[in-house]
Coordinates of C-alpha atoms and ligand atoms in Angstrom, one line a residue:
X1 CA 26.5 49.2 57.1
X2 CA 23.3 49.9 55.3
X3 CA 23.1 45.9 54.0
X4 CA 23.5 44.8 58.1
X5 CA 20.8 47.3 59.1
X6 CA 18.0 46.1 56.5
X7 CA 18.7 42.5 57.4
X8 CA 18.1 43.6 61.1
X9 CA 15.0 44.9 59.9
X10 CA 15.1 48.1 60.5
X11 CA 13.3 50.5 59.2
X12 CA 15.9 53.2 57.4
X13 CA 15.3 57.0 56.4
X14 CA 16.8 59.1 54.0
X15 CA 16.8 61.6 51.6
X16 CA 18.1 62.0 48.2
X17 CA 20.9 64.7 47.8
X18 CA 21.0 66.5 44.8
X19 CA 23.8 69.6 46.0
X20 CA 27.3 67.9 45.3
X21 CA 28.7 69.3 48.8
X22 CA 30.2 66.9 51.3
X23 CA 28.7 69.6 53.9
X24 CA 25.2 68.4 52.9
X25 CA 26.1 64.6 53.4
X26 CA 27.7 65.7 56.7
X27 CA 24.3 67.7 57.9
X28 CA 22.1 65.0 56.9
X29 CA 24.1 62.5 58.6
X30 CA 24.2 65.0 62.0
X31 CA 20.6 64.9 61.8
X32 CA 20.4 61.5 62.4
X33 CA 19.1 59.9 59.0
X34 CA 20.2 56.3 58.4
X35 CA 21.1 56.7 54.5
X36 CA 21.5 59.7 51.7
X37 CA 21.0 58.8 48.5
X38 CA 23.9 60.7 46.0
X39 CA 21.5 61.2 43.0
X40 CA 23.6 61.1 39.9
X41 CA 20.4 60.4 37.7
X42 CA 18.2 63.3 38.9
X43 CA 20.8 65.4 40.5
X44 CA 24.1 67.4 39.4
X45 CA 26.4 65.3 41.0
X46 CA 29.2 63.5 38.9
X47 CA 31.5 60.6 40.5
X48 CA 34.3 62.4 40.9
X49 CA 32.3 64.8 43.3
X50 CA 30.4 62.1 44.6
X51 CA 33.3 60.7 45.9
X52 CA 33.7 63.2 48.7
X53 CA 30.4 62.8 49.6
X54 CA 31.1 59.3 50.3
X55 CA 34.0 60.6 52.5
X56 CA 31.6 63.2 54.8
X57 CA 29.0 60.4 55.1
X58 CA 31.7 57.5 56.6
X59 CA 32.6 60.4 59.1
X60 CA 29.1 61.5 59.9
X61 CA 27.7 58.2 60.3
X62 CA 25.2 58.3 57.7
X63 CA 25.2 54.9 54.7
X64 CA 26.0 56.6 51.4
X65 CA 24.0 55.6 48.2
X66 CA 24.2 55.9 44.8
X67 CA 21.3 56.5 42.4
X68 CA 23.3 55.4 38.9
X69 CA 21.2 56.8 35.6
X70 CA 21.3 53.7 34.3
X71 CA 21.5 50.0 34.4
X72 CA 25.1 50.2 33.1
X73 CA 27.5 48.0 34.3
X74 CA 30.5 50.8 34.7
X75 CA 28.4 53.0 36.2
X76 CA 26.9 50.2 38.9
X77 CA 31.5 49.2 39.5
X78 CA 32.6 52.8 39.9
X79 CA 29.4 53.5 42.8
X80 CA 30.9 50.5 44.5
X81 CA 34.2 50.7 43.9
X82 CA 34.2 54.3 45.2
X83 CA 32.5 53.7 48.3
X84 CA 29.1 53.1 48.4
X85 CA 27.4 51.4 50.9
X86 CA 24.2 50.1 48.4
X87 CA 23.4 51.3 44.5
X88 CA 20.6 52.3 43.6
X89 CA 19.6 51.2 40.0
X90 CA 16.5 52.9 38.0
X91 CA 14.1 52.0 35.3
X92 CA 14.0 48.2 36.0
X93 CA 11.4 46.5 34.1
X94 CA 12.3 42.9 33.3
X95 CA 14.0 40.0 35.6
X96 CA 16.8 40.0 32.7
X97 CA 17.0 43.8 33.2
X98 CA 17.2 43.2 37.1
X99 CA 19.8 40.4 36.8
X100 CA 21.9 42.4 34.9
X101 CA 22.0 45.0 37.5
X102 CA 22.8 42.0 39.8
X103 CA 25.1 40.9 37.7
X104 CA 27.0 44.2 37.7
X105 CA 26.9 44.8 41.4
X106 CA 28.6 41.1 42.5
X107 CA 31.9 40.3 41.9
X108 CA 32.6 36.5 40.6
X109 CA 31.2 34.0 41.4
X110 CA 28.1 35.7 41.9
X111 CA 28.3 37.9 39.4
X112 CA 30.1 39.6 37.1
X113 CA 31.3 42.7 38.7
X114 CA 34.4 44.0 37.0
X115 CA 37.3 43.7 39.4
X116 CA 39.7 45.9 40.6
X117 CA 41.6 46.1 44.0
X118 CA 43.1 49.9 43.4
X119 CA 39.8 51.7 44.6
X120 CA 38.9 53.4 47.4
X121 CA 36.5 50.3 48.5
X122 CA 39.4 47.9 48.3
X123 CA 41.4 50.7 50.6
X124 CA 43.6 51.8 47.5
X125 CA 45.0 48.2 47.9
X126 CA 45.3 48.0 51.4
X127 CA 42.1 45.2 51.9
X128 CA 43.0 41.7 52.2
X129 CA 43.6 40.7 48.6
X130 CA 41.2 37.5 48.7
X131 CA 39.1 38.6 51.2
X132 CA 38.0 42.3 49.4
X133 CA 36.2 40.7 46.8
X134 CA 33.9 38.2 48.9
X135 CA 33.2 40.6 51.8
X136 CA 32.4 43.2 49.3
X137 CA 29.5 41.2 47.9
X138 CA 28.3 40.5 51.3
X139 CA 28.4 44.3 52.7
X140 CA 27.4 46.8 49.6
X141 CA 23.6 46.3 49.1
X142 CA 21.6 46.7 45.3
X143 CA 18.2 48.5 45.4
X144 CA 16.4 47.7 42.1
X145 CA 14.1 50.9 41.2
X146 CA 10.4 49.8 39.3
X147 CA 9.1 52.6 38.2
X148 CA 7.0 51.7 35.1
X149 CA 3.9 49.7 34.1
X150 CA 5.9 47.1 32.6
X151 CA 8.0 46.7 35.7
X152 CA 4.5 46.0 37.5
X153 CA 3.6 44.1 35.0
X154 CA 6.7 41.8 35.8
X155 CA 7.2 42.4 39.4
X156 CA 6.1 38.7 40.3
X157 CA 9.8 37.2 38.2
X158 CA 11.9 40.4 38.7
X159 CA 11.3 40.0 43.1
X160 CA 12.8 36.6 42.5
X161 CA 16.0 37.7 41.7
X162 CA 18.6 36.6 44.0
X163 CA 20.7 39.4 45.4
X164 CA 18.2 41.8 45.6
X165 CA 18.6 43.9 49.1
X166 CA 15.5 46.6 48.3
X167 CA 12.6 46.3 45.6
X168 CA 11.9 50.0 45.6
X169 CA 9.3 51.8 44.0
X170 CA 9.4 55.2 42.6
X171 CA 6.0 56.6 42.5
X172 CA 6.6 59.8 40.1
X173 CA 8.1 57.3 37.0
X174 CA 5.4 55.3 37.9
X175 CA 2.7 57.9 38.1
X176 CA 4.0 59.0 34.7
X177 CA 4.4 55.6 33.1
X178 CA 0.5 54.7 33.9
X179 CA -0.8 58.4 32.6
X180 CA -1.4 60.9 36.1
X181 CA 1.6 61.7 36.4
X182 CA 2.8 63.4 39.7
X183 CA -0.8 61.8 40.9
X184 CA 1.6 60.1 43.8
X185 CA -1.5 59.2 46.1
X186 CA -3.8 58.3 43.2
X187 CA -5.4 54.7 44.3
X188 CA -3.8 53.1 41.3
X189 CA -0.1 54.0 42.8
X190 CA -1.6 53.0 46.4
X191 CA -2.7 49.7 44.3
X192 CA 0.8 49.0 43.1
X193 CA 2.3 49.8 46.9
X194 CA 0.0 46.8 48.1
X195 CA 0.9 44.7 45.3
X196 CA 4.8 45.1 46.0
X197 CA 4.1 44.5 50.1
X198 CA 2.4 40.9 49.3
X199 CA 4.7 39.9 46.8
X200 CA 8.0 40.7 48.7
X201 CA 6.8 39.5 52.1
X202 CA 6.3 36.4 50.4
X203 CA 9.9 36.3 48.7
X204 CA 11.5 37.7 52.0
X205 CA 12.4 41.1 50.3
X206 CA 12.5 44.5 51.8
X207 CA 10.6 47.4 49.9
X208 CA 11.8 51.0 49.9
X209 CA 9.1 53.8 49.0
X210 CA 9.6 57.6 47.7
X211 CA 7.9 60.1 50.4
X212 CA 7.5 63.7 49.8
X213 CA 7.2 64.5 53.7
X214 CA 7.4 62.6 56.7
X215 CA 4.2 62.0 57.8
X216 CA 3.6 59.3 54.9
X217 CA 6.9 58.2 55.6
X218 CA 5.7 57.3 59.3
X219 CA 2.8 56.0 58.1
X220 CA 4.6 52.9 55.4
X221 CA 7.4 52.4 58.3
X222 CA 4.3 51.2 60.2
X223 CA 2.7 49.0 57.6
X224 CA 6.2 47.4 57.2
X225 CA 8.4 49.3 54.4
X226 CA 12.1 49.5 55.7
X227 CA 13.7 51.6 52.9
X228 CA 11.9 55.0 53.2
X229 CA 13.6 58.0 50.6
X230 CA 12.2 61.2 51.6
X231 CA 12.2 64.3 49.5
X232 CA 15.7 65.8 48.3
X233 CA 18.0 68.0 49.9
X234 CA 16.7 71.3 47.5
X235 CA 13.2 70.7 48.6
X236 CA 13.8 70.2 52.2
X237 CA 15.8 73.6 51.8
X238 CA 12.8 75.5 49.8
X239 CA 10.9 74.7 52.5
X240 CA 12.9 75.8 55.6
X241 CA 13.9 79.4 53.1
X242 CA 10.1 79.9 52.4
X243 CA 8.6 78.7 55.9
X244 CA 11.0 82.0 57.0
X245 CA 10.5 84.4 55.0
X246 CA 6.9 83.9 55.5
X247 CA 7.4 84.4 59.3
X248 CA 9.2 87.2 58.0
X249 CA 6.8 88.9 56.1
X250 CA 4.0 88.3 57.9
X251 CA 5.3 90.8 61.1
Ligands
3PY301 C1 10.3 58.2 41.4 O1 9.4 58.4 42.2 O2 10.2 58.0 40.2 C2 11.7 58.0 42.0 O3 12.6 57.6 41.3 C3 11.9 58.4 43.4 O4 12.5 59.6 43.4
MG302 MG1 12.2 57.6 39.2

């Protein structure tokens, strides 16, 4: 499980997927990436296709995520209930807003999680009636998303959340939100990075970072970031289709 790997401290790769194809899960997870992150606020995907995605991933050996597209509380349940490992929640940019999501994600009495044992996550019904709900808060993991100025602005209260697995930062929102946007290396976005690293080392929380390509992604693993999401399924294939037909064309 994603939550038992993070707590190892490893340091986890993945991208997002935006195709709703179980074959994409399934590819990623033969390449060997830790995690794919079903992206439902960015992406095309739906629950009831991301489902199967969940399905390929458990075979493959890769943690499935959810990306909700929105700190709802029935959107943050049905994620879980269908199988995620972790959700991902964007747009955080108070500790009440990040409490909430919390809130959503944890069954009573840690939260307020709205339960149901008839889900794929609960095996249809098949889990241990008193046991689903307590091992389901300890396995499935919440990534809060701060993306925004104001987020930064409250990082210090919203990292002190309790049951937060992954403060992760989204670098484009946050590009956008402080005026350059798609600016992703710009000093005030490596600024914020820096900010995050001291202020979660200190409150014993693990940071996730976007990446457009690997080499950056090597180079935060090594300063200490454990949750690294690299590009997105449709880019990764843009790439591999253009680097060929450039080959191509070039004979
Ligand atoms: C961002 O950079 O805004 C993200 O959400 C990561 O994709
Ligand atoms: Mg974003």
């Amino acid at each position: 499980m994603l939550k038992d790997k993070l707590q190892n401290g490893d340091c986890l790769f993945g991208p997002f997927l935006n195709l709703c194809h179980p074959a994409v899960m399934e590819i990623a997870g033969i390449a060997g990436f830790d995690f794919a992150i079903i992206d439902t606020e960015h992406g095309e995907i739906s629950a009831d296709r991301a489902v199967d995605m969940i399905r390929a991933a458990k075979l493959a050996g890769i943690s499935p995520v959810v990306r909700v597209y929105g700190n709802q509380p029935e959107l943050i349940s049905k994620a879980l209930d269908i199988g995620a490992e972790a959700v991902q929640i964007p747009q955080i940019s108070s500790r009440s807003e990040a409490q909430a999501a919390v809130c959503a994600a944890k069954f009573s009495p840690e939260g307020c999680r709205g339960a149901n044992r008839y889900v794929r996550a609960a095996r249809y019904s098949a889990a241990d009636k008193a046991a689903y709900f307590a091992k389901a808060n300890q396995e499935t993991a919440v990534i809060i998303q701060v993306e925004g100025k104001a987020g930064m602005d409250n990082l210090a209260e919203i990292i002190t959340v309790p049951g937060i697995d992954v403060l992760f930062i989204g670098p484009y929102d946050l590009s956008a939100s402080l005026g350059i946007p798609g600016q992703v290396e710009h000093p005030l976005i490596m600024a914020a990075m820096n900010k995050t690293m001291d202020l979660a080392q200190k409150a014993g929380v693990a940071i996730g970072f976007f990446v457009d390509d690997a080499r950056s992604a090597v180079k935060w693993k090594k300063a200490g970031v454990q949750y690294l999401s690299f590009a997105a399924d449709v880019g990764l294939l843009y790439d591999a289709f253009r680097q060929n037909v450039g080959i191509f064309r070039e004979e």
